[in-house]
Amino acid sequence: MESVLVVISSDNCKRIKNRKLACALSLIFILSGCSLMSGAVPLQKKTSQTYNRKVASGLYRVSCSHCHGVTGKGDGPAAAYMKPRPRDFTSGSYKIRTTDTGEVPTDSDLFKTIKFGIPNSEMPGWSLLGDRKIRLLVAYIKSFSPDFLEEKPPRIIFGKPGDLTDQSIRLGRRAYHKARCAKCHGDSGRGDGPSAAELKDDLGNSIRPTNLNEHWQYKGGATPQDIFRTITTGLNGTPMPSYKDALSYEERRNLSNFVHSLGKIKRN
Amino acid sequence: MNSKNYDKTLNKIHHSVAFQIASVVALVVLLILSPVITLHAYKGVGVKNGGHLTGVIMKSGRIPRDPVKFISKDRPICGRAITAEKYVISRKGEIRWAVVSLEGIRRGKKFSNAQTNRVLTNTKCRFDPHVMVARRRSRLIIKNSDDTLHNAHFFLMRGKRRKNIGNVTLPFRGLVVKNRRVLRKSGLISAICDAHNFMQGYIVSVDHPYAEVSDRKGRFSIRDIPAGVYRLKVWHEALGVKRIRVVIRAGKTTRISVRY
């Protein structure tokens, strides 16, 4: 395409007898050519200009590929020994997001996951790399799935976390029963509900519901705000669904306070 | 050829009028084709004097039995056992829950209202309907009629791989969720319930209204098709995909029989 555009330049017009017509035609088609190419330009920008792909690739190979695989399919040499299995980046499905269920996460979600890791899994925090390198990794990991180019889902906006009052926790207990959380997480939150034994993740591997009595097991984090996010957006790739449509904002806030209280975190 | 000669020849070619015209023509062709290549959009313009396609989908040979799944929980609601609805085939061999759709159609009738706002109900621990056709980018209404927790977990199927596209919970009876995101892509969507692992449903998300699900007697009827030659795709969850060439004549009904 580029060579064609170069050929039809204004200099060449002089050589053609019907100069005006040729020049006009050239101009029109240069413009049309540009408009055709315009679809591809942002793509190139995203993959090559905004970050150094070579450096990011090297960083990924050293830090991530052992578990997530060189091709990002979650099939690195260490993957077979892990439960849950490392994320398959080509699927575009991520657990910890501030976006709606089934959507891709935002850059800041990925950044936080890499920086702080995921509790109760083999994913460690990579804060030792520094923010700049983590940002490179975010860009590189996104390039594994075309979903990031096709979709830009909005962040679900969260309010301030509700006060951890006894009243809120009491209402949260009611929401726990209304939302039938006990179906998987059990009546006392020990992860022993009637459906617990048969749950499977997206890859078809068995997965247990989180024992809510052990706060260090909460994959999305154990603060009321983190729990609120997990309840609202669900965890993609696992059976944990989104409660955004089933419970009101207030109910979800109370429920996250109640679940937080189940975690038995010592309060200062 | 040395490099000087090569450059000269290249220069000659580039400056020739024929080359310039050829490149212009190539650009025009690209410009005209670009919307077709990139968008694949369907245009609902209304059809006058269109043809109709009716037919029946049959199974020849031995008719497989529908597997039965035994249930260990929520028995007052779900019952003790449930049929998988994998092979809903009559004694005569008429296949239910097969999806027929025309392939590659770009212009035709408009979508009806029923095809746009489809309802998926969780009732007696089944997805009702078991298989449905829904318009891409339309709203999907998900309901729960059972007094128990269901979650409608949707996967977009790409060959053997599946991609999670939404997991909506329906914890109590009477809850209605209007979801705009599940049908954002066209293709086969599998719906499961994680709380009841025997539940399975399918949605075929389509760009055009020329798609139908076969009824109890294996019949289907697609109306108002612009006259022409098309490829008809038949999909069944267990029996697989078949493609057949069909000829539609203006104002006439074409009858076909598809055999698995």
PDB file of C-alpha atoms in Angstrom, chain A:
ATOM      1  CA  MET A   1       0.000   0.000   0.000  1.00  0.00           C
ATOM      2  CA  GLU A   2       2.741   2.428   0.949  1.00  0.00           C
ATOM      3  CA  SER A   3       4.646   1.909  -2.309  1.00  0.00           C
ATOM      4  CA  VAL A   4       1.475   2.637  -4.279  1.00  0.00           C
ATOM      5  CA  LEU A   5       1.007   5.868  -2.385  1.00  0.00           C
ATOM      6  CA  VAL A   6       4.594   6.909  -2.987  1.00  0.00           C
ATOM      7  CA  VAL A   7       4.273   6.316  -6.715  1.00  0.00           C
ATOM      8  CA  ILE A   8       1.251   8.572  -7.062  1.00  0.00           C
ATOM      9  CA  SER A   9       3.022  11.635  -5.825  1.00  0.00           C
ATOM     10  CA  SER A  10       2.685  15.122  -7.290  1.00  0.00           C
ATOM     11  CA  ASP A  11       6.082  14.912  -9.073  1.00  0.00           C
ATOM     12  CA  ASN A  12       4.904  12.074 -11.217  1.00  0.00           C
ATOM     13  CA  CYS A  13       1.914  14.088 -12.378  1.00  0.00           C
ATOM     14  CA  LYS A  14       4.097  16.170 -14.674  1.00  0.00           C
ATOM     15  CA  ARG A  15       4.911  13.157 -16.805  1.00  0.00           C
ATOM     16  CA  ILE A  16       1.301  12.396 -17.581  1.00  0.00           C
ATOM     17  CA  LYS A  17      -0.317  14.300 -20.458  1.00  0.00           C
ATOM     18  CA  ASN A  18      -3.675  14.947 -18.799  1.00  0.00           C
ATOM     19  CA  ARG A  19      -1.951  16.500 -15.819  1.00  0.00           C
ATOM     20  CA  LYS A  20      -4.911  18.060 -13.987  1.00  0.00           C
ATOM     21  CA  LEU A  21      -7.030  14.934 -14.086  1.00  0.00           C
ATOM     22  CA  ALA A  22      -4.148  12.743 -12.975  1.00  0.00           C
ATOM     23  CA  CYS A  23      -3.264  15.028 -10.091  1.00  0.00           C
ATOM     24  CA  ALA A  24      -6.875  15.212  -8.917  1.00  0.00           C
ATOM     25  CA  LEU A  25      -7.207  11.442  -9.134  1.00  0.00           C
ATOM     26  CA  SER A  26      -3.962  10.963  -7.257  1.00  0.00           C
ATOM     27  CA  LEU A  27      -5.034  13.286  -4.481  1.00  0.00           C
ATOM     28  CA  ILE A  28      -8.403  11.552  -4.079  1.00  0.00           C
ATOM     29  CA  PHE A  29      -6.821   8.134  -3.893  1.00  0.00           C
ATOM     30  CA  ILE A  30      -4.048   9.176  -1.588  1.00  0.00           C
ATOM     31  CA  LEU A  31      -6.751  10.405   0.754  1.00  0.00           C
ATOM     32  CA  SER A  32      -8.844   7.265   0.309  1.00  0.00           C
ATOM     33  CA  GLY A  33      -5.738   5.147   0.841  1.00  0.00           C
ATOM     34  CA  CYS A  34      -5.053   7.021   4.053  1.00  0.00           C
ATOM     35  CA  SER A  35      -8.638   6.467   5.214  1.00  0.00           C
ATOM     36  CA  LEU A  36      -8.288   2.750   4.467  1.00  0.00           C
ATOM     37  CA  MET A  37      -5.111   2.552   6.425  1.00  0.00           C
ATOM     38  CA  SER A  38      -6.460   4.582   9.289  1.00  0.00           C
ATOM     39  CA  GLY A  39      -8.073   1.479  10.800  1.00  0.00           C
ATOM     40  CA  ALA A  40      -4.683  -0.188  11.125  1.00  0.00           C
ATOM     41  CA  VAL A  41      -2.722   2.759  12.465  1.00  0.00           C
ATOM     42  CA  PRO A  42      -3.927   2.773  16.086  1.00  0.00           C
ATOM     43  CA  LEU A  43      -3.297  -0.968  16.199  1.00  0.00           C
ATOM     44  CA  GLN A  44       0.352  -0.475  15.264  1.00  0.00           C
ATOM     45  CA  LYS A  45       0.641   2.346  17.724  1.00  0.00           C
ATOM     46  CA  LYS A  46      -0.702   0.187  20.506  1.00  0.00           C
ATOM     47  CA  THR A  47       1.607  -2.702  19.839  1.00  0.00           C
ATOM     48  CA  SER A  48       4.847  -1.008  18.911  1.00  0.00           C
ATOM     49  CA  GLN A  49       5.047   2.635  19.815  1.00  0.00           C
ATOM     50  CA  THR A  50       3.595   3.036  23.279  1.00  0.00           C
ATOM     51  CA  TYR A  51       5.883   0.470  24.860  1.00  0.00           C
ATOM     52  CA  ASN A  52       9.091  -1.298  24.077  1.00  0.00           C
ATOM     53  CA  ARG A  53       7.904  -4.741  23.094  1.00  0.00           C
ATOM     54  CA  LYS A  54      11.355  -6.274  23.081  1.00  0.00           C
ATOM     55  CA  VAL A  55      12.074  -5.234  26.666  1.00  0.00           C
ATOM     56  CA  ALA A  56       8.603  -6.286  27.771  1.00  0.00           C
ATOM     57  CA  SER A  57       9.003  -9.657  26.074  1.00  0.00           C
ATOM     58  CA  GLY A  58      12.310 -10.261  27.859  1.00  0.00           C
ATOM     59  CA  LEU A  59      10.766  -9.263  31.170  1.00  0.00           C
ATOM     60  CA  TYR A  60       7.812 -11.560  30.568  1.00  0.00           C
ATOM     61  CA  ARG A  61      10.074 -14.500  29.719  1.00  0.00           C
ATOM     62  CA  VAL A  62      12.072 -14.071  32.901  1.00  0.00           C
ATOM     63  CA  SER A  63       9.237 -13.298  35.300  1.00  0.00           C
ATOM     64  CA  CYS A  64       6.016 -14.821  33.958  1.00  0.00           C
ATOM     65  CA  SER A  65       6.610 -17.508  31.321  1.00  0.00           C
ATOM     66  CA  HIS A  66       7.529 -20.278  33.785  1.00  0.00           C
ATOM     67  CA  CYS A  67       3.898 -20.503  34.863  1.00  0.00           C
ATOM     68  CA  HIS A  68       1.927 -18.655  32.179  1.00  0.00           C
ATOM     69  CA  GLY A  69       3.923 -20.072  29.246  1.00  0.00           C
ATOM     70  CA  VAL A  70       5.856 -18.257  26.523  1.00  0.00           C
ATOM     71  CA  THR A  71       2.715 -18.030  24.385  1.00  0.00           C
ATOM     72  CA  GLY A  72       0.585 -16.877  27.333  1.00  0.00           C
ATOM     73  CA  LYS A  73      -1.679 -19.910  27.268  1.00  0.00           C
ATOM     74  CA  GLY A  74      -1.086 -20.713  30.928  1.00  0.00           C
ATOM     75  CA  ASP A  75       0.931 -23.795  30.005  1.00  0.00           C
ATOM     76  CA  GLY A  76       4.387 -23.033  31.344  1.00  0.00           C
ATOM     77  CA  PRO A  77       6.580 -25.857  32.716  1.00  0.00           C
ATOM     78  CA  ALA A  78       5.431 -25.180  36.299  1.00  0.00           C
ATOM     79  CA  ALA A  79       1.714 -24.930  35.434  1.00  0.00           C
ATOM     80  CA  ALA A  80       0.902 -28.602  35.948  1.00  0.00           C
ATOM     81  CA  TYR A  81       1.877 -28.403  39.628  1.00  0.00           C
ATOM     82  CA  MET A  82      -0.426 -25.524  40.467  1.00  0.00           C
ATOM     83  CA  LYS A  83      -3.957 -25.211  41.716  1.00  0.00           C
ATOM     84  CA  PRO A  84      -5.610 -23.066  40.542  1.00  0.00           C
ATOM     85  CA  ARG A  85      -3.884 -23.232  37.152  1.00  0.00           C
ATOM     86  CA  PRO A  86      -2.098 -20.087  35.928  1.00  0.00           C
ATOM     87  CA  ARG A  87      -4.223 -17.708  33.883  1.00  0.00           C
ATOM     88  CA  ASP A  88      -4.531 -18.306  30.154  1.00  0.00           C
ATOM     89  CA  PHE A  89      -3.880 -14.796  28.819  1.00  0.00           C
ATOM     90  CA  THR A  90      -5.226 -15.673  25.378  1.00  0.00           C
ATOM     91  CA  SER A  91      -8.715 -16.151  26.868  1.00  0.00           C
ATOM     92  CA  GLY A  92      -8.977 -12.509  27.980  1.00  0.00           C
ATOM     93  CA  SER A  93     -10.768 -13.711  31.117  1.00  0.00           C
ATOM     94  CA  TYR A  94      -9.475 -12.283  34.412  1.00  0.00           C
ATOM     95  CA  LYS A  95     -10.636 -12.807  37.968  1.00  0.00           C
ATOM     96  CA  ILE A  96      -9.979  -9.448  39.575  1.00  0.00           C
ATOM     97  CA  ARG A  97     -11.638  -6.605  37.728  1.00  0.00           C
ATOM     98  CA  THR A  98     -13.548  -3.409  38.284  1.00  0.00           C
ATOM     99  CA  THR A  99     -15.483  -4.077  35.054  1.00  0.00           C
ATOM    100  CA  ASP A 100     -18.718  -5.999  34.560  1.00  0.00           C
ATOM    101  CA  THR A 101     -18.909  -9.811  34.464  1.00  0.00           C
ATOM    102  CA  GLY A 102     -17.457 -11.382  31.323  1.00  0.00           C
ATOM    103  CA  GLU A 103     -15.518  -8.220  30.452  1.00  0.00           C
ATOM    104  CA  VAL A 104     -11.790  -7.616  30.189  1.00  0.00           C
ATOM    105  CA  PRO A 105     -10.148  -5.787  33.105  1.00  0.00           C
ATOM    106  CA  THR A 106      -8.802  -2.248  33.043  1.00  0.00           C
ATOM    107  CA  ASP A 107      -5.062  -1.532  32.957  1.00  0.00           C
ATOM    108  CA  SER A 108      -5.120  -0.513  36.587  1.00  0.00           C
ATOM    109  CA  ASP A 109      -6.771  -3.831  37.569  1.00  0.00           C
ATOM    110  CA  LEU A 110      -4.004  -5.773  35.826  1.00  0.00           C
ATOM    111  CA  PHE A 111      -1.384  -3.505  37.358  1.00  0.00           C
ATOM    112  CA  LYS A 112      -2.684  -4.150  40.876  1.00  0.00           C
ATOM    113  CA  THR A 113      -2.913  -7.909  40.319  1.00  0.00           C
ATOM    114  CA  ILE A 114       0.699  -8.056  39.138  1.00  0.00           C
ATOM    115  CA  LYS A 115       1.956  -5.735  41.848  1.00  0.00           C
ATOM    116  CA  PHE A 116       0.186  -7.315  44.825  1.00  0.00           C
ATOM    117  CA  GLY A 117      -0.439 -10.869  43.589  1.00  0.00           C
ATOM    118  CA  ILE A 118      -3.460 -13.034  44.319  1.00  0.00           C
ATOM    119  CA  PRO A 119      -3.892 -14.512  47.813  1.00  0.00           C
ATOM    120  CA  ASN A 120      -4.562 -18.254  48.109  1.00  0.00           C
ATOM    121  CA  SER A 121      -2.931 -18.914  44.743  1.00  0.00           C
ATOM    122  CA  GLU A 122       0.588 -19.295  43.375  1.00  0.00           C
ATOM    123  CA  MET A 123       0.566 -15.768  41.944  1.00  0.00           C
ATOM    124  CA  PRO A 124       3.061 -13.699  43.955  1.00  0.00           C
ATOM    125  CA  GLY A 125       3.234  -9.925  44.156  1.00  0.00           C
ATOM    126  CA  TRP A 126       5.842  -8.425  41.799  1.00  0.00           C
ATOM    127  CA  SER A 127       6.297  -5.070  43.503  1.00  0.00           C
ATOM    128  CA  LEU A 128      10.091  -5.631  43.437  1.00  0.00           C
ATOM    129  CA  LEU A 129      10.024  -5.048  39.657  1.00  0.00           C
ATOM    130  CA  GLY A 130       8.952  -1.451  40.119  1.00  0.00           C
ATOM    131  CA  ASP A 131       5.929   0.309  38.629  1.00  0.00           C
ATOM    132  CA  ARG A 132       7.532   1.074  35.250  1.00  0.00           C
ATOM    133  CA  LYS A 133       8.328  -2.570  34.494  1.00  0.00           C
ATOM    134  CA  ILE A 134       4.920  -3.710  35.728  1.00  0.00           C
ATOM    135  CA  ARG A 135       3.313  -1.262  33.305  1.00  0.00           C
ATOM    136  CA  LEU A 136       5.352  -2.811  30.489  1.00  0.00           C
ATOM    137  CA  LEU A 137       4.122  -6.244  31.532  1.00  0.00           C
ATOM    138  CA  VAL A 138       0.512  -5.026  31.574  1.00  0.00           C
ATOM    139  CA  ALA A 139       0.878  -3.844  27.956  1.00  0.00           C
ATOM    140  CA  TYR A 140       2.567  -7.103  26.946  1.00  0.00           C
ATOM    141  CA  ILE A 141      -0.003  -9.355  28.654  1.00  0.00           C
ATOM    142  CA  LYS A 142      -2.837  -7.444  26.983  1.00  0.00           C
ATOM    143  CA  SER A 143      -1.351  -8.179  23.564  1.00  0.00           C
ATOM    144  CA  PHE A 144      -2.089 -11.909  24.016  1.00  0.00           C
ATOM    145  CA  SER A 145      -5.850 -11.424  23.678  1.00  0.00           C
ATOM    146  CA  PRO A 146      -7.609  -9.535  20.848  1.00  0.00           C
ATOM    147  CA  ASP A 147     -10.444  -8.752  23.284  1.00  0.00           C
ATOM    148  CA  PHE A 148      -8.457  -5.838  24.674  1.00  0.00           C
ATOM    149  CA  LEU A 149      -8.446  -4.165  21.245  1.00  0.00           C
ATOM    150  CA  GLU A 150     -12.123  -4.866  20.522  1.00  0.00           C
ATOM    151  CA  GLU A 151     -13.580  -3.888  23.858  1.00  0.00           C
ATOM    152  CA  LYS A 152     -13.085  -1.039  26.278  1.00  0.00           C
ATOM    153  CA  PRO A 153     -15.582  -1.798  29.028  1.00  0.00           C
ATOM    154  CA  PRO A 154     -16.335   0.942  31.524  1.00  0.00           C
ATOM    155  CA  ARG A 155     -15.216   0.648  35.089  1.00  0.00           C
ATOM    156  CA  ILE A 156     -18.100   0.010  37.453  1.00  0.00           C
ATOM    157  CA  ILE A 157     -17.919   2.990  39.754  1.00  0.00           C
ATOM    158  CA  PHE A 158     -17.812   2.227  43.429  1.00  0.00           C
ATOM    159  CA  GLY A 159     -18.862   4.429  46.289  1.00  0.00           C
ATOM    160  CA  LYS A 160     -17.093   4.694  49.570  1.00  0.00           C
ATOM    161  CA  PRO A 161     -17.032   1.535  51.666  1.00  0.00           C
ATOM    162  CA  GLY A 162     -19.841   1.366  54.193  1.00  0.00           C
ATOM    163  CA  ASP A 163     -19.087   1.816  57.867  1.00  0.00           C
ATOM    164  CA  LEU A 164     -18.404  -1.419  59.646  1.00  0.00           C
ATOM    165  CA  THR A 165     -21.251  -1.110  62.099  1.00  0.00           C
ATOM    166  CA  ASP A 166     -23.057  -3.934  63.886  1.00  0.00           C
ATOM    167  CA  GLN A 167     -26.282  -2.840  62.199  1.00  0.00           C
ATOM    168  CA  SER A 168     -24.670  -3.129  58.761  1.00  0.00           C
ATOM    169  CA  ILE A 169     -23.276  -6.564  59.589  1.00  0.00           C
ATOM    170  CA  ARG A 170     -26.714  -7.701  60.799  1.00  0.00           C
ATOM    171  CA  LEU A 171     -28.324  -6.537  57.558  1.00  0.00           C
ATOM    172  CA  GLY A 172     -25.471  -8.173  55.664  1.00  0.00           C
ATOM    173  CA  ARG A 173     -26.311 -11.511  57.294  1.00  0.00           C
ATOM    174  CA  ARG A 174     -29.852 -11.115  55.945  1.00  0.00           C
ATOM    175  CA  ALA A 175     -28.468 -10.369  52.465  1.00  0.00           C
ATOM    176  CA  TYR A 176     -26.231 -13.473  52.756  1.00  0.00           C
ATOM    177  CA  HIS A 177     -29.382 -15.595  53.121  1.00  0.00           C
ATOM    178  CA  LYS A 178     -31.319 -13.661  50.485  1.00  0.00           C
ATOM    179  CA  ALA A 179     -28.500 -14.063  47.956  1.00  0.00           C
ATOM    180  CA  ARG A 180     -28.236 -17.743  48.900  1.00  0.00           C
ATOM    181  CA  CYS A 181     -24.453 -17.503  49.251  1.00  0.00           C
ATOM    182  CA  ALA A 182     -24.722 -20.605  51.451  1.00  0.00           C
ATOM    183  CA  LYS A 183     -25.433 -22.699  48.353  1.00  0.00           C
ATOM    184  CA  CYS A 184     -21.678 -22.787  47.696  1.00  0.00           C
ATOM    185  CA  HIS A 185     -20.008 -21.088  50.667  1.00  0.00           C
ATOM    186  CA  GLY A 186     -22.068 -22.943  53.320  1.00  0.00           C
ATOM    187  CA  ASP A 187     -24.236 -21.636  56.153  1.00  0.00           C
ATOM    188  CA  SER A 188     -21.269 -20.575  58.277  1.00  0.00           C
ATOM    189  CA  GLY A 189     -19.136 -19.547  55.277  1.00  0.00           C
ATOM    190  CA  ARG A 190     -16.744 -22.508  55.495  1.00  0.00           C
ATOM    191  CA  GLY A 191     -17.021 -23.266  51.772  1.00  0.00           C
ATOM    192  CA  ASP A 192     -19.045 -26.430  52.396  1.00  0.00           C
ATOM    193  CA  GLY A 193     -22.384 -25.666  50.716  1.00  0.00           C
ATOM    194  CA  PRO A 194     -24.395 -28.344  48.880  1.00  0.00           C
ATOM    195  CA  SER A 195     -23.029 -27.271  45.468  1.00  0.00           C
ATOM    196  CA  ALA A 196     -19.417 -26.892  46.661  1.00  0.00           C
ATOM    197  CA  ALA A 197     -18.185 -30.327  45.627  1.00  0.00           C
ATOM    198  CA  GLU A 198     -19.217 -30.128  41.986  1.00  0.00           C
ATOM    199  CA  LEU A 199     -17.946 -26.657  41.039  1.00  0.00           C
ATOM    200  CA  LYS A 200     -15.642 -26.386  38.044  1.00  0.00           C
ATOM    201  CA  ASP A 201     -13.613 -23.512  36.642  1.00  0.00           C
ATOM    202  CA  ASP A 202     -13.557 -22.449  32.969  1.00  0.00           C
ATOM    203  CA  LEU A 203     -10.850 -25.000  32.157  1.00  0.00           C
ATOM    204  CA  GLY A 204     -12.973 -27.812  33.590  1.00  0.00           C
ATOM    205  CA  ASN A 205     -10.802 -28.306  36.687  1.00  0.00           C
ATOM    206  CA  SER A 206     -12.527 -28.691  40.038  1.00  0.00           C
ATOM    207  CA  ILE A 207     -12.490 -25.591  42.219  1.00  0.00           C
ATOM    208  CA  ARG A 208     -13.600 -25.088  45.840  1.00  0.00           C
ATOM    209  CA  PRO A 209     -15.562 -22.087  47.066  1.00  0.00           C
ATOM    210  CA  THR A 210     -13.509 -19.843  49.324  1.00  0.00           C
ATOM    211  CA  ASN A 211     -13.682 -20.569  53.025  1.00  0.00           C
ATOM    212  CA  LEU A 212     -14.954 -17.189  54.173  1.00  0.00           C
ATOM    213  CA  ASN A 213     -13.790 -17.832  57.745  1.00  0.00           C
ATOM    214  CA  GLU A 214     -10.173 -17.503  56.607  1.00  0.00           C
ATOM    215  CA  HIS A 215      -9.621 -13.993  55.322  1.00  0.00           C
ATOM    216  CA  TRP A 216      -6.254 -14.827  53.762  1.00  0.00           C
ATOM    217  CA  GLN A 217      -8.083 -17.037  51.262  1.00  0.00           C
ATOM    218  CA  TYR A 218     -10.089 -14.207  49.676  1.00  0.00           C
ATOM    219  CA  LYS A 219      -8.659 -14.030  46.159  1.00  0.00           C
ATOM    220  CA  GLY A 220      -9.879 -10.512  45.461  1.00  0.00           C
ATOM    221  CA  GLY A 221      -8.674  -9.138  48.816  1.00  0.00           C
ATOM    222  CA  ALA A 222     -10.261  -9.057  52.265  1.00  0.00           C
ATOM    223  CA  THR A 223     -11.153  -5.400  52.871  1.00  0.00           C
ATOM    224  CA  PRO A 224     -14.897  -4.547  52.677  1.00  0.00           C
ATOM    225  CA  GLN A 225     -14.144  -2.589  49.481  1.00  0.00           C
ATOM    226  CA  ASP A 226     -12.404  -5.587  47.889  1.00  0.00           C
ATOM    227  CA  ILE A 227     -15.225  -7.925  48.923  1.00  0.00           C
ATOM    228  CA  PHE A 228     -17.745  -5.449  47.512  1.00  0.00           C
ATOM    229  CA  ARG A 229     -15.912  -5.528  44.191  1.00  0.00           C
ATOM    230  CA  THR A 230     -15.803  -9.336  44.106  1.00  0.00           C
ATOM    231  CA  ILE A 231     -19.539  -9.588  44.889  1.00  0.00           C
ATOM    232  CA  THR A 232     -20.423  -6.945  42.295  1.00  0.00           C
ATOM    233  CA  THR A 233     -18.260  -8.070  39.390  1.00  0.00           C
ATOM    234  CA  GLY A 234     -17.871 -11.768  40.133  1.00  0.00           C
ATOM    235  CA  LEU A 235     -14.671 -13.646  39.377  1.00  0.00           C
ATOM    236  CA  ASN A 236     -14.339 -14.421  35.663  1.00  0.00           C
ATOM    237  CA  GLY A 237     -13.109 -17.920  34.987  1.00  0.00           C
ATOM    238  CA  THR A 238     -14.684 -19.307  38.176  1.00  0.00           C
ATOM    239  CA  PRO A 239     -18.295 -20.096  39.155  1.00  0.00           C
ATOM    240  CA  MET A 240     -18.462 -16.936  41.332  1.00  0.00           C
ATOM    241  CA  PRO A 241     -21.152 -14.861  39.569  1.00  0.00           C
ATOM    242  CA  SER A 242     -21.900 -11.166  39.568  1.00  0.00           C
ATOM    243  CA  TYR A 243     -24.529  -9.960  42.067  1.00  0.00           C
ATOM    244  CA  LYS A 244     -24.857  -6.556  40.452  1.00  0.00           C
ATOM    245  CA  ASP A 245     -28.400  -7.199  39.214  1.00  0.00           C
ATOM    246  CA  ALA A 246     -29.581  -9.417  42.053  1.00  0.00           C
ATOM    247  CA  LEU A 247     -28.789  -7.237  45.068  1.00  0.00           C
ATOM    248  CA  SER A 248     -29.107  -3.496  45.549  1.00  0.00           C
ATOM    249  CA  TYR A 249     -26.068  -1.312  46.131  1.00  0.00           C
ATOM    250  CA  GLU A 250     -26.912  -1.040  49.841  1.00  0.00           C
ATOM    251  CA  GLU A 251     -27.414  -4.790  50.208  1.00  0.00           C
ATOM    252  CA  ARG A 252     -24.080  -5.492  48.561  1.00  0.00           C
ATOM    253  CA  ARG A 253     -22.375  -3.031  50.863  1.00  0.00           C
ATOM    254  CA  ASN A 254     -23.896  -4.649  53.962  1.00  0.00           C
ATOM    255  CA  LEU A 255     -23.094  -8.090  52.604  1.00  0.00           C
ATOM    256  CA  SER A 256     -19.447  -7.186  52.106  1.00  0.00           C
ATOM    257  CA  ASN A 257     -19.281  -5.958  55.694  1.00  0.00           C
ATOM    258  CA  PHE A 258     -20.825  -9.219  56.897  1.00  0.00           C
ATOM    259  CA  VAL A 259     -18.415 -11.349  54.836  1.00  0.00           C
ATOM    260  CA  HIS A 260     -15.559  -9.229  56.167  1.00  0.00           C
ATOM    261  CA  SER A 261     -16.754 -10.001  59.694  1.00  0.00           C
ATOM    262  CA  LEU A 262     -16.764 -13.727  58.855  1.00  0.00           C
ATOM    263  CA  GLY A 263     -13.081 -13.433  57.977  1.00  0.00           C
ATOM    264  CA  LYS A 264     -12.315 -12.727  61.646  1.00  0.00           C
ATOM    265  CA  ILE A 265      -9.784 -10.033  60.963  1.00  0.00           C
ATOM    266  CA  LYS A 266      -8.616  -8.510  64.224  1.00  0.00           C
ATOM    267  CA  ARG A 267      -9.668  -4.898  64.337  1.00  0.00           C
ATOM    268  CA  ASN A 268      -7.369  -2.360  65.879  1.00  0.00           C
TER     269      ASN A 268
END
